[in-house]
Coordinates of C-alpha atoms in Angstrom, one line a residue:
M170 CA 19.3 -9.0 -16.5
E171 CA 22.8 -10.8 -16.5
R172 CA 24.7 -7.7 -15.4
P173 CA 22.5 -7.0 -12.3
L174 CA 22.6 -10.7 -11.4
S175 CA 26.4 -10.8 -11.7
A176 CA 26.7 -7.7 -9.5
L177 CA 24.4 -9.3 -6.9
L178 CA 26.3 -12.6 -6.8
A179 CA 29.6 -10.7 -6.6
A180 CA 28.2 -8.6 -3.7
V181 CA 27.2 -11.8 -1.9
V182 CA 30.6 -13.3 -2.4
L183 CA 32.4 -10.1 -1.2
F184 CA 30.0 -10.0 1.7
F185 CA 31.1 -13.5 2.9
Q186 CA 34.7 -12.6 2.5
F187 CA 34.7 -9.1 3.9
S188 CA 32.2 -9.7 6.6
G189 CA 34.2 -12.7 7.8
T190 CA 37.4 -10.7 7.9
F191 CA 35.8 -7.6 9.5
A192 CA 33.6 -9.4 12.0
H193 CA 36.7 -11.2 13.2
F194 CA 39.5 -8.6 13.0
A195 CA 37.5 -5.6 14.1
P196 CA 36.2 -7.1 17.3
R197 CA 39.6 -8.4 18.1
A198 CA 41.1 -5.0 17.8
L199 CA 38.7 -3.8 20.4
L200 CA 39.6 -6.5 23.0
R201 CA 42.5 -6.6 25.4
A202 CA 45.2 -9.0 24.4
D203 CA 45.0 -10.9 27.7
E204 CA 41.4 -11.8 27.2
P205 CA 40.5 -15.2 25.6
Y206 CA 38.4 -14.7 22.6
S207 CA 37.1 -17.1 19.9
V208 CA 34.7 -16.5 17.0
A209 CA 33.7 -19.2 14.5
G210 CA 36.9 -21.2 15.1
V211 CA 39.1 -18.2 15.9
D212 CA 41.4 -18.0 18.9
H213 CA 42.8 -14.5 19.3
R214 CA 45.9 -15.7 21.1
S215 CA 47.0 -17.6 18.0
S216 CA 48.3 -16.1 14.8
V217 CA 45.8 -17.9 12.6
I218 CA 42.1 -17.1 11.8
R219 CA 40.1 -19.9 10.2
L220 CA 36.7 -19.4 8.7
P221 CA 34.5 -22.5 8.7
T222 CA 33.8 -22.1 5.0
D223 CA 37.0 -23.5 3.4
G224 CA 39.6 -23.6 6.1
S225 CA 41.7 -20.8 4.5
E226 CA 44.0 -18.9 6.7
W227 CA 45.1 -15.3 7.2
R228 CA 48.3 -14.6 9.2
T229 CA 47.9 -11.8 11.8
S230 CA 50.1 -10.2 14.3
S231 CA 49.7 -11.8 17.7
D232 CA 51.1 -8.9 19.8
V233 CA 48.4 -6.3 19.0
S234 CA 47.0 -4.8 22.2
F235 CA 44.3 -2.2 22.8
S236 CA 43.9 -2.3 26.6
N237 CA 41.7 0.8 26.7
H238 CA 39.1 -0.4 24.2
S239 CA 37.7 -3.5 25.6
L240 CA 34.0 -3.9 24.7
S241 CA 33.2 -7.5 25.2
A242 CA 34.1 -10.4 27.4
S243 CA 35.2 -13.7 26.0
S244 CA 32.5 -15.9 24.4
S245 CA 32.1 -18.2 21.4
C246 CA 29.4 -17.7 18.9
E247 CA 27.7 -20.2 16.6
P248 CA 28.1 -19.4 12.9
P249 CA 24.7 -19.4 11.0
Y250 CA 24.5 -22.5 8.8
G251 CA 28.0 -23.3 10.0
V252 CA 29.5 -21.1 7.2
L253 CA 28.4 -17.5 7.8
P254 CA 30.5 -15.2 10.0
C255 CA 29.6 -14.3 13.5
T256 CA 30.9 -12.4 16.5
D257 CA 30.1 -11.4 20.1
T258 CA 31.2 -7.8 19.9
V259 CA 29.2 -4.6 19.4
I260 CA 31.1 -3.4 16.3
G261 CA 31.1 -6.8 14.6
N262 CA 27.4 -7.4 15.2
L263 CA 26.6 -3.9 14.1
F264 CA 28.4 -4.6 10.8
L265 CA 26.6 -8.0 10.4
L266 CA 23.3 -6.3 11.2
L267 CA 23.8 -3.7 8.5
A268 CA 25.1 -6.3 6.0
Y269 CA 22.2 -8.7 6.5
G270 CA 19.8 -5.8 6.5
Y271 CA 21.1 -4.7 3.1
L272 CA 20.6 -8.2 1.8
L273 CA 17.0 -8.2 3.1
F274 CA 16.6 -4.8 1.4
T275 CA 17.9 -6.3 -1.9
A276 CA 15.4 -9.2 -1.5
A277 CA 12.5 -6.8 -1.0
K278 CA 13.5 -4.8 -4.0
L279 CA 13.8 -7.9 -6.2
L280 CA 10.3 -9.1 -5.1
S281 CA 8.9 -5.6 -5.8
E282 CA 10.4 -5.4 -9.2
G283 CA 9.3 -8.9 -10.2
S284 CA 5.7 -8.5 -9.0
E285 CA 5.4 -5.1 -10.8
L286 CA 6.7 -6.7 -14.1
L287 CA 4.0 -9.4 -13.8
L288 CA 1.4 -6.7 -13.3
T289 CA 2.2 -5.3 -16.8
V290 CA 1.4 -8.5 -18.6
L291 CA -0.9 -10.6 -16.5
D292 CA -4.4 -10.1 -15.1
A293 CA -4.4 -7.0 -12.9
G294 CA -7.0 -8.3 -10.6
V295 CA -5.2 -11.5 -9.5
I296 CA -1.6 -10.1 -9.7
G297 CA -2.4 -6.7 -8.2
G298 CA -5.0 -7.9 -5.8
L299 CA -3.4 -11.2 -4.6
L300 CA 0.2 -11.6 -5.5
L301 CA 1.4 -8.0 -5.1
P302 CA 0.2 -7.5 -1.5
I303 CA 1.5 -11.0 -0.4
L304 CA 4.9 -10.5 -2.0
G305 CA 5.2 -7.0 -0.5
A306 CA 4.7 -8.5 3.0
L307 CA 6.8 -11.5 2.4
P308 CA 10.2 -10.3 3.8
D309 CA 8.6 -9.1 7.0
S310 CA 6.6 -12.4 7.2
I311 CA 9.7 -14.6 6.8
L312 CA 11.5 -12.7 9.5
I313 CA 8.5 -12.9 11.8
L314 CA 8.3 -16.7 11.1
V315 CA 12.0 -17.5 11.7
S316 CA 12.1 -15.4 14.9
G317 CA 9.9 -17.9 16.7
I318 CA 10.4 -21.4 15.1
G319 CA 14.0 -22.1 16.1
G320 CA 15.6 -23.2 19.3
T321 CA 14.0 -24.2 22.5
K322 CA 10.7 -22.8 23.8
E323 CA 12.6 -20.4 26.1
E324 CA 14.8 -19.2 23.3
A325 CA 11.8 -18.7 21.0
Q326 CA 10.0 -16.7 23.6
S327 CA 13.0 -14.3 23.7
E328 CA 13.6 -14.2 19.9
V329 CA 10.0 -13.4 19.1
L330 CA 10.7 -9.9 20.4
V331 CA 12.4 -9.4 17.1
G332 CA 9.3 -10.4 15.2
I333 CA 6.9 -8.3 17.2
G334 CA 9.4 -5.4 17.0
L335 CA 9.6 -5.7 13.3
L336 CA 5.8 -5.9 13.0
A337 CA 5.1 -2.9 15.1
G338 CA 8.0 -0.9 13.7
S339 CA 6.9 -1.5 10.1
I340 CA 3.4 -0.3 10.9
V341 CA 4.5 2.8 12.8
M342 CA 7.2 3.7 10.2
L343 CA 4.7 3.4 7.3
L344 CA 2.0 5.6 9.0
T345 CA 4.4 8.2 10.5
A346 CA 7.7 8.7 8.8
L347 CA 6.7 7.6 5.3
W348 CA 3.1 9.2 5.5
G349 CA 4.5 12.5 6.6
S350 CA 7.4 12.5 4.1
C351 CA 5.0 11.8 1.2
L352 CA 2.8 14.7 2.3
L353 CA 5.7 17.1 2.4
L354 CA 7.0 16.0 -1.0
G355 CA 3.6 15.8 -2.8
R356 CA 2.1 19.0 -1.5
C357 CA 0.5 21.4 -3.9
D358 CA -1.4 24.7 -3.6
L359 CA -4.9 24.3 -2.1
D360 CA -7.2 26.6 -4.0
V361 CA -11.0 27.0 -4.2
V362 CA -12.3 25.8 -7.6
D363 CA -16.0 25.9 -8.3
N364 CA -16.7 26.6 -4.6
K365 CA -14.7 23.5 -3.5
L366 CA -11.3 23.3 -2.0
T367 CA -9.0 21.2 -4.1
A368 CA -5.3 20.5 -4.6
V369 CA -4.0 22.0 -7.9
D370 CA -1.7 19.5 -9.7
K371 CA 1.9 20.4 -10.1
K372 CA 1.5 23.9 -8.7
L373 CA 3.4 25.0 -5.6
T374 CA 3.7 28.7 -5.4
R375 CA 3.5 28.9 -1.5
P376 CA 6.0 26.3 -0.3
Y377 CA 6.0 27.7 3.3
D378 CA 2.3 28.0 3.7
L379 CA 1.3 25.1 6.0
Q380 CA -2.4 25.7 5.7
G381 CA -2.7 26.8 2.0
T382 CA -0.8 23.8 0.6
G383 CA -1.4 20.1 1.0
V384 CA -2.6 17.0 -0.8
E385 CA -6.0 15.5 -1.8
N386 CA -7.1 11.9 -1.9
D387 CA -10.0 10.1 -3.6
E388 CA -12.9 8.1 -2.1
L389 CA -11.2 4.7 -2.5
T390 CA -8.3 5.9 -0.4
T391 CA -10.5 6.8 2.5
L392 CA -12.1 3.3 2.2
S393 CA -8.6 1.8 2.4
A394 CA -8.0 3.7 5.6
R395 CA -11.2 2.4 7.1
I396 CA -10.3 -1.2 6.2
M397 CA -6.9 -0.6 7.8
I398 CA -8.6 0.4 11.1
L399 CA -10.7 -2.8 11.1
S400 CA -7.5 -4.9 10.7
I401 CA -6.4 -4.2 14.3
I402 CA -9.2 -6.3 15.8
P403 CA -7.0 -9.4 16.1
Y404 CA -4.5 -7.5 18.3
I405 CA -7.3 -6.7 20.7
V406 CA -8.6 -10.3 20.7
A407 CA -5.1 -11.7 21.3
T408 CA -4.6 -9.3 24.2
I409 CA -7.8 -10.5 25.9
S410 CA -5.9 -13.7 26.6
M411 CA -3.8 -11.8 29.1
A412 CA -6.9 -11.6 31.3
F413 CA -6.5 -15.3 31.8
D414 CA -3.6 -17.6 32.4
N415 CA -1.6 -17.4 29.1
T416 CA -0.8 -21.0 29.4
S417 CA -4.4 -22.1 30.1
S418 CA -6.7 -23.4 27.4
I419 CA -8.9 -20.2 27.5
G420 CA -5.9 -18.0 27.0
K421 CA -4.6 -20.1 24.1
L422 CA -8.1 -20.1 22.6
F423 CA -8.1 -16.3 22.3
V424 CA -4.7 -16.5 20.6
L425 CA -6.0 -19.1 18.2
L426 CA -9.1 -17.0 17.6
A427 CA -7.0 -13.9 16.9
C428 CA -4.9 -16.0 14.5
I429 CA -8.0 -17.2 12.6
L430 CA -9.3 -13.6 12.4
S431 CA -6.0 -12.4 11.0
L432 CA -5.8 -15.0 8.3
A433 CA -9.5 -14.5 7.5
G434 CA -8.9 -10.8 7.2
L435 CA -6.0 -11.6 4.8
L436 CA -8.3 -13.6 2.6
A437 CA -11.0 -11.0 2.7
Y438 CA -8.5 -8.2 1.9
C439 CA -7.0 -10.1 -1.0
L440 CA -10.5 -10.8 -2.5
Y441 CA -11.3 -7.1 -2.1
Q442 CA -8.1 -6.2 -3.9
I443 CA -8.9 -8.7 -6.7
F444 CA -12.3 -7.2 -7.3
T445 CA -11.1 -3.6 -7.0
P446 CA -10.3 -3.3 -10.8
W447 CA -13.8 -4.5 -11.5
V448 CA -15.1 -1.9 -9.0
Q449 CA -13.1 0.8 -10.7
Q450 CA -14.4 -0.2 -14.1
R451 CA -17.9 -0.2 -12.7
R452 CA -17.4 3.3 -11.3
K453 CA -16.2 4.4 -14.7
E454 CA -19.3 3.0 -16.4
I455 CA -21.6 4.6 -13.9
A456 CA -19.8 7.9 -14.4
Q457 CA -20.1 7.6 -18.2
K458 CA -23.8 7.0 -17.9
M459 CA -24.4 9.9 -15.5
F460 CA -22.4 12.2 -17.8
L461 CA -24.5 11.0 -20.8
K462 CA -27.7 11.6 -18.9
A463 CA -26.7 15.1 -17.8
T464 CA -25.4 16.1 -21.2
M465 CA -28.6 14.8 -23.0
I466 CA -30.9 16.6 -20.6
D467 CA -28.9 19.8 -21.1
R468 CA -29.2 19.3 -24.8
F469 CA -32.9 18.7 -24.6
L470 CA -33.3 22.1 -22.8
R471 CA -31.4 23.9 -25.6
H472 CA -34.4 23.2 -28.0
E473 CA -36.9 24.9 -25.8
D474 CA -37.4 27.1 -22.8
R475 CA -34.9 25.9 -20.1
A476 CA -37.5 26.3 -17.4
S477 CA -40.1 24.1 -18.9
L478 CA -38.8 20.5 -18.7
I479 CA -39.5 20.2 -14.9
D480 CA -42.3 22.1 -13.3
E481 CA -42.2 23.8 -9.9
N482 CA -43.0 20.5 -8.2
G483 CA -40.1 18.7 -9.8
N484 CA -42.4 16.7 -12.2
L485 CA -41.7 16.2 -15.8
N486 CA -43.5 18.5 -18.2
E487 CA -45.0 16.0 -20.6
E488 CA -46.0 18.5 -23.2
F489 CA -42.5 19.8 -23.5
A490 CA -41.1 16.2 -23.6
R491 CA -43.4 15.3 -26.4
R492 CA -42.2 18.2 -28.5
L493 CA -38.6 16.9 -27.9
F494 CA -39.6 13.4 -29.0
W495 CA -41.0 14.6 -32.4
K496 CA -37.8 16.6 -33.0
I497 CA -35.7 13.5 -32.5
D498 CA -38.0 11.3 -34.6
L499 CA -36.7 12.5 -37.9
D500 CA -38.8 10.3 -40.2
K501 CA -41.9 11.0 -38.1
D502 CA -43.0 7.4 -37.9
G503 CA -43.8 7.6 -34.2
A504 CA -40.7 5.7 -33.1
V505 CA -37.0 6.5 -32.5
D506 CA -34.6 3.9 -33.7
K507 CA -30.8 3.4 -33.1
K508 CA -29.8 5.4 -36.1
E509 CA -31.8 8.4 -34.9
I510 CA -30.3 8.0 -31.4
S511 CA -26.8 7.9 -32.9
L512 CA -27.4 11.1 -34.8
L513 CA -28.7 12.7 -31.6
L514 CA -25.7 11.7 -29.6
R515 CA -23.3 12.9 -32.3
A516 CA -25.0 16.3 -32.2
T517 CA -25.0 16.3 -28.4
L518 CA -21.6 15.2 -27.3
A519 CA -18.9 17.8 -27.9
H520 CA -16.2 15.4 -29.1
G521 CA -18.6 13.7 -31.5
N522 CA -17.2 10.3 -30.8
V523 CA -20.1 7.9 -30.4
D524 CA -19.7 4.2 -30.1
D525 CA -22.2 1.4 -30.0
T526 CA -22.0 1.1 -26.2
M527 CA -23.5 4.6 -25.8
V528 CA -26.3 3.9 -28.2
E529 CA -27.0 0.6 -26.5
H530 CA -27.1 2.2 -23.1
F531 CA -29.6 4.8 -24.4
M532 CA -31.8 2.1 -25.8
Q533 CA -31.6 0.0 -22.6
E534 CA -32.7 3.0 -20.6
Y535 CA -35.6 4.0 -22.8
D536 CA -36.6 0.9 -24.8
T537 CA -38.4 -1.0 -22.1
D538 CA -40.1 -3.6 -24.5
Q539 CA -36.7 -4.2 -26.2
N540 CA -38.0 -4.0 -29.8
N541 CA -35.2 -1.6 -30.8
Q542 CA -37.6 1.3 -31.1
I543 CA -38.5 4.0 -28.5
T544 CA -42.2 5.1 -28.5
V545 CA -43.5 8.4 -27.1
E546 CA -44.5 6.8 -23.8
E547 CA -41.2 5.1 -23.4
F548 CA -39.4 8.4 -24.1
L549 CA -41.5 10.2 -21.5
N550 CA -40.8 7.5 -18.9
G551 CA -37.1 7.3 -19.7
T552 CA -36.7 11.1 -19.5
E553 CA -38.5 11.3 -16.2
K554 CA -36.3 8.5 -14.8
W555 CA -33.1 10.3 -15.9
C556 CA -34.3 13.5 -14.2
K557 CA -34.8 11.6 -11.0
D558 CA -31.4 9.9 -11.3
L559 CA -29.8 13.3 -11.6
K560 CA -31.9 14.5 -8.6
L561 CA -33.2 17.5 -10.6
H562 CA -35.8 19.4 -8.6
S563 CA -35.4 22.4 -10.8
Q564 CA -33.7 23.3 -14.0
S565 CA -31.2 25.7 -12.5
N566 CA -28.6 23.0 -11.5
I567 CA -28.5 20.9 -14.7
V568 CA -25.3 22.6 -15.9
E569 CA -23.6 22.1 -12.6
K570 CA -24.6 18.4 -12.6
R571 CA -23.3 18.0 -16.1
D572 CA -19.9 19.7 -15.2
E573 CA -19.5 17.5 -12.1
A574 CA -20.2 14.3 -14.0
E575 CA -17.8 15.4 -16.8
E576 CA -15.0 16.2 -14.3
Y577 CA -15.4 12.9 -12.5
L578 CA -15.4 11.0 -15.7
N579 CA -12.3 12.8 -17.0
D580 CA -10.4 12.0 -13.8
L581 CA -11.1 8.3 -14.3
I582 CA -10.2 8.4 -18.0
S583 CA -7.0 10.4 -17.4
L584 CA -5.8 7.9 -14.8
E585 CA -6.2 5.1 -17.2
Q586 CA -4.3 7.1 -19.9
E587 CA -1.5 7.8 -17.4
E588 CA -1.1 4.1 -16.6
E589 CA -1.1 3.2 -20.3
E590 CA 1.6 5.9 -21.1
E591 CA 3.8 4.7 -18.3
A592 CA 3.6 1.1 -19.5
E593 CA 4.6 2.0 -23.0
G594 CA 8.2 1.8 -24.1
E595 CA 10.2 2.4 -27.3
N596 CA 11.1 -1.3 -27.7
P597 CA 8.9 -3.2 -25.3
P598 CA 10.0 -6.8 -24.6
T599 CA 7.7 -9.7 -25.4
K600 CA 5.3 -11.1 -22.9
S601 CA 7.3 -14.3 -22.4
Q602 CA 10.5 -12.3 -21.8
I603 CA 8.8 -10.2 -19.1
I604 CA 7.3 -13.3 -17.4
R605 CA 10.7 -15.1 -17.4
K606 CA 12.5 -12.0 -15.9
A607 CA 9.7 -11.5 -13.3
I608 CA 9.8 -15.1 -12.2
F609 CA 13.6 -15.0 -12.0
L610 CA 13.5 -11.8 -9.8
L611 CA 10.8 -13.4 -7.6
I612 CA 12.8 -16.6 -7.1
I613 CA 16.1 -14.7 -6.3
G614 CA 14.3 -12.3 -3.9
T615 CA 12.5 -15.2 -2.1
V616 CA 15.7 -17.2 -1.7
L617 CA 17.6 -14.2 -0.4
A618 CA 14.9 -13.4 2.1
A619 CA 14.6 -17.0 3.2
V620 CA 18.3 -17.7 3.5
F621 CA 19.3 -14.5 5.3
A622 CA 16.3 -14.0 7.6
D623 CA 17.6 -16.4 10.3
P624 CA 21.1 -14.9 10.3
L625 CA 19.6 -11.4 10.6
V626 CA 17.5 -12.4 13.6
D627 CA 20.6 -13.9 15.2
A628 CA 22.5 -10.7 14.5
V629 CA 19.8 -8.6 16.1
N630 CA 19.9 -10.8 19.2
D631 CA 23.7 -10.9 19.4
F632 CA 23.9 -7.1 18.9
S633 CA 21.3 -6.7 21.6
T634 CA 23.3 -8.9 24.0
A635 CA 26.6 -7.1 23.3
S636 CA 25.2 -3.6 23.4
Y637 CA 22.6 -4.1 26.2
I638 CA 19.9 -2.6 23.9
P639 CA 16.7 -4.6 24.0
S640 CA 16.2 -6.5 20.7
F641 CA 12.7 -5.1 20.4
F642 CA 14.0 -1.6 19.9
I643 CA 16.6 -2.7 17.4
S644 CA 14.1 -4.5 15.3
F645 CA 11.6 -1.7 15.8
V646 CA 13.9 1.0 14.4
L647 CA 16.3 -0.7 12.0
L648 CA 14.6 -3.7 10.4
P649 CA 11.5 -1.9 9.0
F650 CA 13.7 0.5 7.0
A651 CA 15.4 -2.5 5.4
S652 CA 12.3 -4.6 4.7
N653 CA 10.1 -1.7 3.6
S654 CA 12.7 0.6 2.0
S655 CA 11.9 -0.5 -1.6
E656 CA 8.2 0.4 -1.2
A657 CA 9.2 3.6 0.7
V658 CA 11.4 4.9 -2.0
S659 CA 8.9 4.1 -4.8
S660 CA 6.1 5.8 -2.7
I661 CA 8.2 8.9 -2.2
L662 CA 9.2 9.2 -5.9
F663 CA 5.6 8.7 -6.9
A664 CA 4.4 11.3 -4.4
A665 CA 7.0 13.8 -5.6
R666 CA 5.2 14.1 -9.0
K667 CA 2.6 16.3 -7.1
R668 CA -0.6 15.0 -8.6
K669 CA -3.8 14.1 -6.9
K670 CA -4.0 10.7 -8.5
N671 CA -0.4 9.9 -7.5
M672 CA -1.1 10.9 -3.9
S673 CA -4.2 8.7 -3.7
L674 CA -2.3 5.7 -5.0
T675 CA 0.6 6.4 -2.7
Y676 CA -1.5 6.6 0.4
S677 CA -3.6 3.6 -0.7
Q678 CA -0.3 1.6 -1.0
I679 CA 0.7 2.7 2.6
Y680 CA -2.7 1.8 4.1
G681 CA -2.6 -1.5 2.1
G682 CA 0.9 -2.3 3.5
V683 CA -0.3 -1.7 7.0
T684 CA -3.4 -3.9 6.4
M685 CA -1.2 -6.7 5.1
N686 CA 1.1 -6.5 8.2
N687 CA -2.0 -6.6 10.4
T688 CA -3.4 -9.7 8.7
M689 CA -0.6 -11.8 7.1
G690 CA 2.2 -10.7 9.4
L691 CA 0.2 -10.8 12.6
G692 CA -1.5 -14.1 11.5
I693 CA 1.9 -15.8 11.1
F694 CA 3.2 -14.4 14.4
L695 CA 0.1 -15.6 16.3
A696 CA 0.4 -19.0 14.6
V697 CA 4.0 -19.2 15.9
V698 CA 2.9 -18.2 19.4
Y699 CA 0.0 -20.7 19.5
F700 CA 1.8 -23.8 18.0
R701 CA 5.0 -23.2 19.9
G702 CA 3.1 -22.7 23.2
L703 CA 4.6 -19.2 23.7
V704 CA 3.1 -16.5 25.9
W705 CA 1.3 -13.5 24.3
D706 CA 2.6 -10.7 26.5
F707 CA 3.0 -7.7 24.2
S708 CA 0.7 -5.1 25.7
S709 CA 2.9 -2.1 25.0
E710 CA 3.3 -3.1 21.4
V711 CA -0.4 -3.5 20.9
V712 CA -1.0 -0.1 22.5
I713 CA 1.3 1.8 20.0
V714 CA 0.0 -0.2 17.0
C715 CA -3.6 0.6 17.9
L716 CA -2.8 4.2 18.7
V717 CA -1.0 5.0 15.5
V718 CA -3.5 3.0 13.3
I719 CA -6.5 4.6 14.9
V720 CA -5.2 8.2 14.8
M721 CA -3.9 8.1 11.2
G722 CA -6.8 5.9 10.1
L723 CA -9.5 8.2 11.4
L724 CA -7.6 11.2 10.0
A725 CA -7.7 9.6 6.6
S726 CA -11.3 8.2 6.9
F727 CA -13.2 11.5 7.3
R728 CA -11.3 14.0 5.1
R729 CA -9.8 14.1 1.6
I730 CA -7.7 17.3 2.0
F731 CA -4.6 17.2 4.1
P732 CA -2.9 20.5 4.7
T733 CA 0.9 20.5 5.0
W734 CA 0.8 21.0 8.8
M735 CA -0.7 17.5 9.2
A736 CA 2.7 16.1 8.2
G737 CA 3.9 17.2 11.6
I738 CA 1.3 15.1 13.4
A739 CA 2.5 12.0 11.5
L740 CA 6.2 12.6 12.0
I741 CA 5.9 13.4 15.7
L742 CA 4.0 10.1 16.3
Y743 CA 7.2 8.1 15.5
P744 CA 9.3 9.2 18.4
I745 CA 6.2 9.3 20.6
S746 CA 5.5 5.7 19.8
L747 CA 9.1 4.6 20.6
G748 CA 9.1 6.6 23.8
L749 CA 5.7 5.2 24.8
V750 CA 7.0 1.6 24.5
A751 CA 10.0 2.5 26.7
I752 CA 7.7 4.1 29.4
L753 CA 5.2 1.3 29.4
D754 CA 7.9 -1.4 29.6
Y755 CA 10.5 0.1 31.9
V756 CA 8.5 2.7 34.0
V757 CA 5.0 1.3 34.2
G758 CA 6.4 -2.3 34.3
W759 CA 4.7 -3.9 31.4
E760 CA 7.9 -5.6 30.2

């Protein structure tokens, strides 16, 4: 831990020194010598540059002149916190923008690593469901917050373009560039297995087949996509305020209502994430029970004629079921106890591993009077119930039902085993060591994000002023790659393993990130707009967010197989979104 920390602190120190030198010397080299120029206490006509940090001096040549490279008129800038470097030129601000963006990327990476460490030792429901999503959205949320809380009301109205640009850009980037990249890297052969099209793990023999290769997701991933679609409702509610006077009480009421809906959605989504592990465990238990039922019924049929358990009307053949009961009742006392059930299960299940849970489940299903013994009538009723649970209308599909249940159960079990194997190490640290390291990373990441968020917003606005590029487009294109790059890299690496389970988790993470932006990020933005008395006038941004979320959300909500050619749909949506904003703002006149 000490070595990465030292490297980080050294990088910050070098950043202060180098960025101060670069941001002052590089702009000066691009100005004519006869133009007055001052940056953070620097007069270009003198031979001394003073940084506000410690008053140290660098001697420079006062006769340098580049008359053909003038980029900026004279102006003085205000150093962030009075100590950080600043400039009014294009090159200088571009450098500061990249430098502050890298620090934001470092903060996001530290937050991600710290939260993942906590996930390995603490309760998965609370950490994975509550803390991880919030920490993942924290860098964006801090930037959105600082973009609108400083300066006068007029300045805040201008600077919130950075916040809404970051918010819209993050959503579009996740659902287009990242979604499509993960599909291209995670694609496998799509083959028909048991009359069902499926992605074959780690098999890619037709890399250029756009239809015959692709990825597959599970049911929970489709549910995450549907939740993501619902999360855009606050955008629509806030936009209704534009039908009234934005400064009127009715207009503000719609903004407040949208803010409340966003934060309520955040709470609901966190609760959903907290209980997701419980839902997964419940799904596993149901799968185990269904597999047990199908296997036991199949085993029953091996004793007698397979066509005799259920008659042509789908009813239980009681005579056949009674014969089965007397074969299970080894001591012929007219009742089946736990020992006899255990022997039956050991003979039935291929692996022969029978635990008390399986026996207890069998007894709960059959022993209705709970006397730890199953009578003939209880056996008949229980067997008939199992056949109905399996939806057996004939005996012909019992093997198919059993195989489906076994495949589903094995998928859930193998996912758990994968997670356990990934968590194992040769010399694992203690729980307290992991917690201390995680807390340390979280603190450093939070401090970095909080300290450099405001200078980054200033750099975006200053670069926008110097380059005449609207700040919205700068924050839309550049900032999302800094604040979301850590999650993007981890998602791409995870998808590159070419497994169905990995792709499901990757896309669930993407949909979850968008949902957090639409709840936590938007909620904070709307709160800033409401309490600062700003005007909600972001029609073009709402259009592209809703367009991308609805298109990609519907695509993921109603299908589990994504052929490779669908990556083109996602990737082309990115430039379309950027162009659409430009058309709506500067051609249609929505600006």
